[in-house]
Short mmCIF file of C-alpha atoms in Angstrom, two decimals:
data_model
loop_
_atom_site.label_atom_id
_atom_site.label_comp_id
_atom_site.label_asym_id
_atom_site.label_seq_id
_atom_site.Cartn_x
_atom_site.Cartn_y
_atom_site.Cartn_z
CA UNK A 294 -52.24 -160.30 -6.19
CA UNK A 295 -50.52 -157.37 -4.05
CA UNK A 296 -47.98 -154.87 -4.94
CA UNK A 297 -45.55 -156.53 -2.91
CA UNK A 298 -46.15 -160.23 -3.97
CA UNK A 299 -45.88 -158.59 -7.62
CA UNK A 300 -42.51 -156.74 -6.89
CA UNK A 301 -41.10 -159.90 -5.30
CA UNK A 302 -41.79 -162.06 -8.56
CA UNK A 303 -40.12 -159.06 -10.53
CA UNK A 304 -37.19 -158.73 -8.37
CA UNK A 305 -36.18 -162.06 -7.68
CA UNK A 306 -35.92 -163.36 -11.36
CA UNK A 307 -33.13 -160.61 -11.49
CA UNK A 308 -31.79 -161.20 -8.09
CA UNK A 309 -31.15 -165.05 -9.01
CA UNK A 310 -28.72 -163.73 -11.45
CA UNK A 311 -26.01 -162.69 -8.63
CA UNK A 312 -26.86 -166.43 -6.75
CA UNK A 313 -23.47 -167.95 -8.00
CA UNK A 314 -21.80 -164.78 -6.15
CA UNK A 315 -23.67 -164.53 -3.11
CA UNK A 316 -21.64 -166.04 0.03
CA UNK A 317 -22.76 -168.10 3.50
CA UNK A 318 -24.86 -170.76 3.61
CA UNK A 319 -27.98 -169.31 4.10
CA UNK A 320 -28.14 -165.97 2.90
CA UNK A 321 -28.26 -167.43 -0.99
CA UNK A 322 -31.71 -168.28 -0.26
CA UNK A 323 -33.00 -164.39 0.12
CA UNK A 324 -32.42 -164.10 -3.38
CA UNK A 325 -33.82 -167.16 -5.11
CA UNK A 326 -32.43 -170.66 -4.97
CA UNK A 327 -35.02 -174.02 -3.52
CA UNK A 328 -35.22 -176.14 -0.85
CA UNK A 329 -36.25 -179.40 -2.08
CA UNK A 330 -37.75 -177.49 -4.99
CA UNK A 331 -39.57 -174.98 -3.02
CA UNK A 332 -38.20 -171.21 -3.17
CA UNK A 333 -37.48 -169.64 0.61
CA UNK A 334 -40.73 -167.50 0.40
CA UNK A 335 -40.41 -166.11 3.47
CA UNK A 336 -36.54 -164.76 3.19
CA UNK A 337 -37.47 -163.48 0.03
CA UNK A 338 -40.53 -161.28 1.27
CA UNK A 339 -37.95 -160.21 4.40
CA UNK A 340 -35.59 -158.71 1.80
CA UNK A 341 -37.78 -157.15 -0.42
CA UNK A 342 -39.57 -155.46 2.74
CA UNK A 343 -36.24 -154.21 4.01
CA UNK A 344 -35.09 -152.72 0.81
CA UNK A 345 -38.13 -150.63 0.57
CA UNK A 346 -37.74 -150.02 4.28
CA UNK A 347 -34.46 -148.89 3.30
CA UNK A 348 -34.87 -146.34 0.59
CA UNK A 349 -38.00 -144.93 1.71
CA UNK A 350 -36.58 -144.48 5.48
CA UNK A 351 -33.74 -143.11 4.70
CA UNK A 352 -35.50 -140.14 2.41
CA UNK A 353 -38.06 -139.64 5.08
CA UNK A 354 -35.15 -139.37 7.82
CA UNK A 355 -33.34 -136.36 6.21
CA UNK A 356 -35.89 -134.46 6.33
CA UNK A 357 -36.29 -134.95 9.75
CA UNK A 358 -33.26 -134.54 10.65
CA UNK A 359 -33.06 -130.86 9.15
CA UNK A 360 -36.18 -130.26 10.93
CA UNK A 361 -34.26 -131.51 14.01
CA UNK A 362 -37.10 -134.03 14.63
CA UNK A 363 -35.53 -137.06 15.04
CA UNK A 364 -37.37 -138.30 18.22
CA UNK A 365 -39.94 -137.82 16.24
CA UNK A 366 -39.50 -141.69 14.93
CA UNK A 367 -38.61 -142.89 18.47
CA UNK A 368 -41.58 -141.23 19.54
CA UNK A 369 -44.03 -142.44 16.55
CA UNK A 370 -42.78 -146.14 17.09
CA UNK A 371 -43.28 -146.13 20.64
CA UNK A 372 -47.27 -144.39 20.18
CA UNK A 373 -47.79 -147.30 17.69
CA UNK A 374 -46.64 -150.00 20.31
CA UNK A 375 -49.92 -148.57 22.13
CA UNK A 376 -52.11 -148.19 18.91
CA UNK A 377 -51.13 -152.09 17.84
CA UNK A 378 -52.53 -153.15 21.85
CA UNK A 379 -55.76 -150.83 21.12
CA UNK A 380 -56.02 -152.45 18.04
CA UNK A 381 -55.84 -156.08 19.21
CA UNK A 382 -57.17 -156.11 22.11
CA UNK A 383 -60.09 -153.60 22.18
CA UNK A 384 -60.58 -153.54 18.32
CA UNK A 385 -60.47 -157.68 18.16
CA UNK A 386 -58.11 -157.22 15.17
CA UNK A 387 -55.15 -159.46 16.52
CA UNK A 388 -54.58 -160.97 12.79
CA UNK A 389 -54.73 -157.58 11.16
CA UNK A 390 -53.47 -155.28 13.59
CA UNK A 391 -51.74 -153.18 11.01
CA UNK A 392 -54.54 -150.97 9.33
CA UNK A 393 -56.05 -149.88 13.14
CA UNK A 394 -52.45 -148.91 13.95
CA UNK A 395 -51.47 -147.22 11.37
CA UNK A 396 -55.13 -144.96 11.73
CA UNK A 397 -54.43 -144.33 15.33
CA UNK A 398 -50.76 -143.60 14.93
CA UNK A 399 -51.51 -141.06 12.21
CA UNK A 400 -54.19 -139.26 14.24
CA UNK A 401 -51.46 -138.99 17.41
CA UNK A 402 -49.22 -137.71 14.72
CA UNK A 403 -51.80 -135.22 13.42
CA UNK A 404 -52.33 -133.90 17.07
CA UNK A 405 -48.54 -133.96 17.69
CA UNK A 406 -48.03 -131.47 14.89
CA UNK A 407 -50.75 -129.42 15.70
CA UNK A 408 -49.65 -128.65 19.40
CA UNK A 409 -46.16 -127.75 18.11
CA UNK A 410 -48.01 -125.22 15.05
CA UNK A 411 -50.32 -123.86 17.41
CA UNK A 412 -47.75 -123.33 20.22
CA UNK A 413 -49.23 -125.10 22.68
CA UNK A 414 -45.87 -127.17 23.05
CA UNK A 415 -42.28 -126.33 22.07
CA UNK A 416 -39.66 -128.68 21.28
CA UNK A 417 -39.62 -132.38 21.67
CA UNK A 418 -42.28 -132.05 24.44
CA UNK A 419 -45.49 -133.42 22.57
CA UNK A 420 -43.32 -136.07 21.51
CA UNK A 421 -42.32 -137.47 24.98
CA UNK A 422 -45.59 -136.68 25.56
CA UNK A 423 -47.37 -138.96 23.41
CA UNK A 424 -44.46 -141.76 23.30
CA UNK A 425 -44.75 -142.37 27.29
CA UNK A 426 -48.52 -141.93 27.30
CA UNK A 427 -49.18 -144.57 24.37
CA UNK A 428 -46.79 -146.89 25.77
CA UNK A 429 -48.18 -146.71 28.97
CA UNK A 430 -51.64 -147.05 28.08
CA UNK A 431 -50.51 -150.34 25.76
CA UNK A 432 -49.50 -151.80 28.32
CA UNK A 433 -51.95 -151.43 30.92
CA UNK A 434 -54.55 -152.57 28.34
CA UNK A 435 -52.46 -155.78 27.64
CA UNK A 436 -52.54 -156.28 31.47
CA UNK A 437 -56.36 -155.84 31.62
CA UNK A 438 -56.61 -158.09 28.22
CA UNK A 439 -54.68 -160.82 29.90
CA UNK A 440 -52.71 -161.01 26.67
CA UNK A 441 -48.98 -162.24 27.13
CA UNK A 442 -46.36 -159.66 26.20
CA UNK A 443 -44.23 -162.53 24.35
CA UNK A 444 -47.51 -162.29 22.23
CA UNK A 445 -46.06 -158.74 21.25
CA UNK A 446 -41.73 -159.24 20.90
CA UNK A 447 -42.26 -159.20 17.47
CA UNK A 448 -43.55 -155.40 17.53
CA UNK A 449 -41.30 -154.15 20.04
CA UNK A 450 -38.09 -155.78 18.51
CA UNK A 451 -39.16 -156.88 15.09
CA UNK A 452 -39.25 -160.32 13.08
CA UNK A 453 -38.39 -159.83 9.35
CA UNK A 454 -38.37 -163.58 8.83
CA UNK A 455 -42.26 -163.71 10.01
CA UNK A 456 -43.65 -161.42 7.06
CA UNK A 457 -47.13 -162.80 5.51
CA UNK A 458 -47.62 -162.11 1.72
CA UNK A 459 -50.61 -159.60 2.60
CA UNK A 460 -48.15 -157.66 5.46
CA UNK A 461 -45.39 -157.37 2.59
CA UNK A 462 -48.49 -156.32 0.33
CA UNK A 463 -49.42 -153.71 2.89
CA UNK A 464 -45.95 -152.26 3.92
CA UNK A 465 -44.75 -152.08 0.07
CA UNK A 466 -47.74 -150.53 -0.82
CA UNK A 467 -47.88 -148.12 1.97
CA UNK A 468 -44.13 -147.15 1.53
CA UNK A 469 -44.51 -146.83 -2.09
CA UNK A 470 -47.38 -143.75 -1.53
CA UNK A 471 -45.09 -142.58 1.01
CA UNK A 472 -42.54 -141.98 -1.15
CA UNK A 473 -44.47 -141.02 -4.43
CA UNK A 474 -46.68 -138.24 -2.04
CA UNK A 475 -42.72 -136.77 -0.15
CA UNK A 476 -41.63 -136.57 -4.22
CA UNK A 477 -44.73 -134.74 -4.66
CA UNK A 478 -44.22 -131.95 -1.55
CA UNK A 479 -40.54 -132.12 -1.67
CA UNK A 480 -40.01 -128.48 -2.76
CA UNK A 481 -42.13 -126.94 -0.55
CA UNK A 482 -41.25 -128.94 2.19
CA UNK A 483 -37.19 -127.23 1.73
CA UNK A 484 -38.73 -124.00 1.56
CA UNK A 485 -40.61 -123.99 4.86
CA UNK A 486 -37.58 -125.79 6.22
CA UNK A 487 -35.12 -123.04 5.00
CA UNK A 488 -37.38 -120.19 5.73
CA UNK A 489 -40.78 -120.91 7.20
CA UNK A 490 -41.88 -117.18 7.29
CA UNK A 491 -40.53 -116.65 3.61
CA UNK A 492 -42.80 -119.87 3.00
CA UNK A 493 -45.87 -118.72 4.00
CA UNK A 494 -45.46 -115.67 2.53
CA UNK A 495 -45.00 -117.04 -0.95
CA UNK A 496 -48.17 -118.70 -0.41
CA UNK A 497 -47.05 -122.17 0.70
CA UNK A 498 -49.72 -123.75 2.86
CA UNK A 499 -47.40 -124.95 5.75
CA UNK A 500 -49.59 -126.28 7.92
CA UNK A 501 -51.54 -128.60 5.54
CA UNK A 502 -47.77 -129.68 4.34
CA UNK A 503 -47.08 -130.19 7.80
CA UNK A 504 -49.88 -132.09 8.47
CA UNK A 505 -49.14 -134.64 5.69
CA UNK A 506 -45.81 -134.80 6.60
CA UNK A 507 -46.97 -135.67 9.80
CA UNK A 508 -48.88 -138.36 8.52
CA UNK A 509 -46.23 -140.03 5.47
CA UNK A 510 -44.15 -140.09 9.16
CA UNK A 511 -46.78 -141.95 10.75
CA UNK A 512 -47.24 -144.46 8.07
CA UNK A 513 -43.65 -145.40 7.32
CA UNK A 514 -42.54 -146.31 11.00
CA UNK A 515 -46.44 -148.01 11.53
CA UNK A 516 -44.50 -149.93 8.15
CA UNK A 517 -41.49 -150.64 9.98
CA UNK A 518 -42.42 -151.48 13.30
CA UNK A 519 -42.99 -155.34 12.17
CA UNK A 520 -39.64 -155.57 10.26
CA UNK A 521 -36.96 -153.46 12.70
CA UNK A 522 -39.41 -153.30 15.55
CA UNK A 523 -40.60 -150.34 17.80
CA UNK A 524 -37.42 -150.00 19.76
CA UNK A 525 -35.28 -150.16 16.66
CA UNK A 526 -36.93 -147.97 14.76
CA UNK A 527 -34.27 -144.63 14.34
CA UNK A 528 -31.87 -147.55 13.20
CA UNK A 529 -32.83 -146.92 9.42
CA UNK A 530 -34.79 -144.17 9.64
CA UNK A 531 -32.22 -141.83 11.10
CA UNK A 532 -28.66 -143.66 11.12
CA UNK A 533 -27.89 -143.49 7.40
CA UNK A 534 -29.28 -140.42 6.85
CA UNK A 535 -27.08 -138.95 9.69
CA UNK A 536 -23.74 -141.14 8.50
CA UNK A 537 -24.94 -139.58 4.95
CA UNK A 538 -24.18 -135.75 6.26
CA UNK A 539 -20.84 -136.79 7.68
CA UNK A 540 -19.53 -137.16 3.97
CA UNK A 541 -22.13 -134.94 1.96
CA UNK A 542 -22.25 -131.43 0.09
CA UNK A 543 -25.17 -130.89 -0.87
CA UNK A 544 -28.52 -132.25 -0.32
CA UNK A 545 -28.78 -134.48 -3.56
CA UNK A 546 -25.62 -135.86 -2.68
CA UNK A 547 -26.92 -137.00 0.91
CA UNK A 548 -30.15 -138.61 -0.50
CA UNK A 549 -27.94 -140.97 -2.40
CA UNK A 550 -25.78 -141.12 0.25
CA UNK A 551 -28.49 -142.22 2.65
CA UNK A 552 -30.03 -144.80 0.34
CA UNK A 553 -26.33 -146.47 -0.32
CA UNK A 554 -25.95 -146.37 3.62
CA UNK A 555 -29.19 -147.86 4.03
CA UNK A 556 -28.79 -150.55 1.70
CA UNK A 557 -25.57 -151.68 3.07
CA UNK A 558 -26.63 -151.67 6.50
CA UNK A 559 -30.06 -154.09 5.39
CA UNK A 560 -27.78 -156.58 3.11
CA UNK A 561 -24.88 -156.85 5.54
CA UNK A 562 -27.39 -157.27 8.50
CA UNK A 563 -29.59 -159.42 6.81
CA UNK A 564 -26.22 -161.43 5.48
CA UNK A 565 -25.10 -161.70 9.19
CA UNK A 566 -28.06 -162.51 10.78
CA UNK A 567 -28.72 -165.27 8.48
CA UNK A 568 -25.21 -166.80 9.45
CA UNK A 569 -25.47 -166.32 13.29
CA UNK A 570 -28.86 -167.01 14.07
CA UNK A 571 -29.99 -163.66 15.46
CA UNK A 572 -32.42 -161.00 14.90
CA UNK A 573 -32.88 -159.31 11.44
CA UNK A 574 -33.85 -156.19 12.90
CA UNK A 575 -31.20 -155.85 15.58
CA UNK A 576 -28.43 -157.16 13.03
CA UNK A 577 -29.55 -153.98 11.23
CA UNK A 578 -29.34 -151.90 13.57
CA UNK A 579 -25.79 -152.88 14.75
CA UNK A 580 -24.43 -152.95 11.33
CA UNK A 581 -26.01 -148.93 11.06
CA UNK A 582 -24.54 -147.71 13.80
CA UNK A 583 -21.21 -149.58 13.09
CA UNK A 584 -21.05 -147.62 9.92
CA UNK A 585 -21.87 -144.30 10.80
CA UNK A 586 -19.04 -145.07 14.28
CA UNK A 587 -16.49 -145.77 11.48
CA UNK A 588 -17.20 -142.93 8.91
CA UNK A 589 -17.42 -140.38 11.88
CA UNK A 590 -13.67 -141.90 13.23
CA UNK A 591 -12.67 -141.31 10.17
CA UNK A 592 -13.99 -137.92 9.19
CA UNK A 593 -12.42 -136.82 12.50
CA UNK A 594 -9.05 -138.71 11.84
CA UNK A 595 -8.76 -136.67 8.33
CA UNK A 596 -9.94 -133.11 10.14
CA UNK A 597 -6.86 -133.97 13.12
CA UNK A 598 -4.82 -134.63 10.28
CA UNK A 599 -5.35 -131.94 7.96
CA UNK A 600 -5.00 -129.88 10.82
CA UNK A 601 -1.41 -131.11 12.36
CA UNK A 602 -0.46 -131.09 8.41
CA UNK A 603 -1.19 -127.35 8.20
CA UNK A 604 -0.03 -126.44 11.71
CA UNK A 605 3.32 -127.70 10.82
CA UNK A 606 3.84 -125.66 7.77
#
């Protein structure tokens, strides 16, 4: 039995206690209920998935966003698009894809950071770099493998409602290490992000930190390409974190933020999807940016405000 099969039969003892308050007609069944005696297995894997997708996205994306690297999760999805055709097509692992992709998306990570140290390439150009290359070179070898691109929707825009038990196994468990080994280099990750010369000079080993950065990156979007998709992927990993510094003081403060943000955004998209009929990953991504368009409007209403209040006394 996996990690994620365990956390499920945790979680959804103490998720059947809010049932009686839980509205729609579907969306009960995410957190317990039956269906002619049988529990909803596969809701319930979708929304234990996307809360760990959740809270470990949404710690991952502040950090890149005061590193000012958030292509970097556009750019990661996209490379694993072409690591996930590699992997099924020349690899023959079309059941499986997962563990391939995630070892090919990690090395393009590795050599992503390694031009930027090194200087080869400033800025956000190894990252458009390797996003347009992979993507490219999936799809020619789809072409050339004769394998249908419908074959592939569900990695390009995501299908929460399709987890297996050993993909929830694999993306819990993979998250969970993400988050226990970012805990772990969290204070010497600020430092080289406040002052990388200070950094090194205290003895900090940037670039091996920055090489497993590169590679906790790597893993959680390889984890959350099958549940948001490829295309989707700066929906959680960037959105609440962003919404989060709208309304935050300190950095504490916009960790919690973030997780709240991302929480909401996964229950109410997973709530509304469930009642319309549409895509899990796409609902979340709507409901995201929805809530970062109103807490910006209203940010900026206050400022206007605050200023027309002052300007008249």
């Amino acid at each position: 039995m996996g990690l994620g099969v365990v956390l499920m039969e945790l979680l959804i003892p103490v998720f059947e206690l809010f049932l009686p308050i839980i509205p729609g007609d579907v969306f009960p069944y995410f957190f317990g209920g039956t269906v002619r005696g049988y529990p909803v297995l596969s809701l319930q894997r979708a929304l234990i998935a996307a809360i760990a997708m959740a809270i470990v996205a949404g710690y991952l994306g502040n950090f890149l966003l005061l590193q000012n690297l958030a292509l970097i999760g556009d750019g990661l999805a996209h490379v694993s698009f072409g690591a996930v055709a590699i992997a099924w097509v020349i690899l023959g692992a079309s059941e499986q894809p997962l563990p391939y992709t995630l070892a090919i998306t990690s090395i393009c990570a590795i050599l992503i950071h390694e031009l930027q140290y090194r200087g080869i390439l400033t800025g956000d150009a190894s990252i458009a770099i390797f996003m347009t290359g992979m993507l490219g070179l999936g799809l020619v070898i789809l072409r050339i493998g004769e394998v249908p691109l419908l074959d592939f929707e569900d990695y390009l825009f995501g299908d929460i409602y399709t987890i297996t038990e050993w993909q929830l196994d694999f993306i819990v468990t993979a998250l969970l290490i993400s988050m226990i080994i970012l805990a772990l280099i969290r204070p010497a990750l600020l430092a080289m992000i406040i002052d990388p010369v200070s950094a090194r000079v205290q003895g900090i080993p940037t670039r091996a930190i920055g090489l497993v950065f590169s590679v906790i990156s790597a893993v959680v979007i390889v984890s959350m390409v099958k549940i948001i998709g490829a295309l989707l992927v700066t929906a959680l990993l960037v959105t609440p974190a962003a919404t989060a510094q709208l309304i935050s003081r300190s950095f504490k403060s916009c960790l919690l933020w973030t997780h709240f943000f991302g929480l909401i955004s996964v229950l109410i998209g997973l709530f509304l999807s469930a009642e319309m009929g549409t895509g899990g990953g796409s609902m979340i991504a709507v409901v995201a940016a929805a809530i970062f368009a109103i807490i910006a409007i209203g940010k900026s209403s206050m400022s206007t405000y605050s200023k027309l209040k002052h300007g008249q006394n």
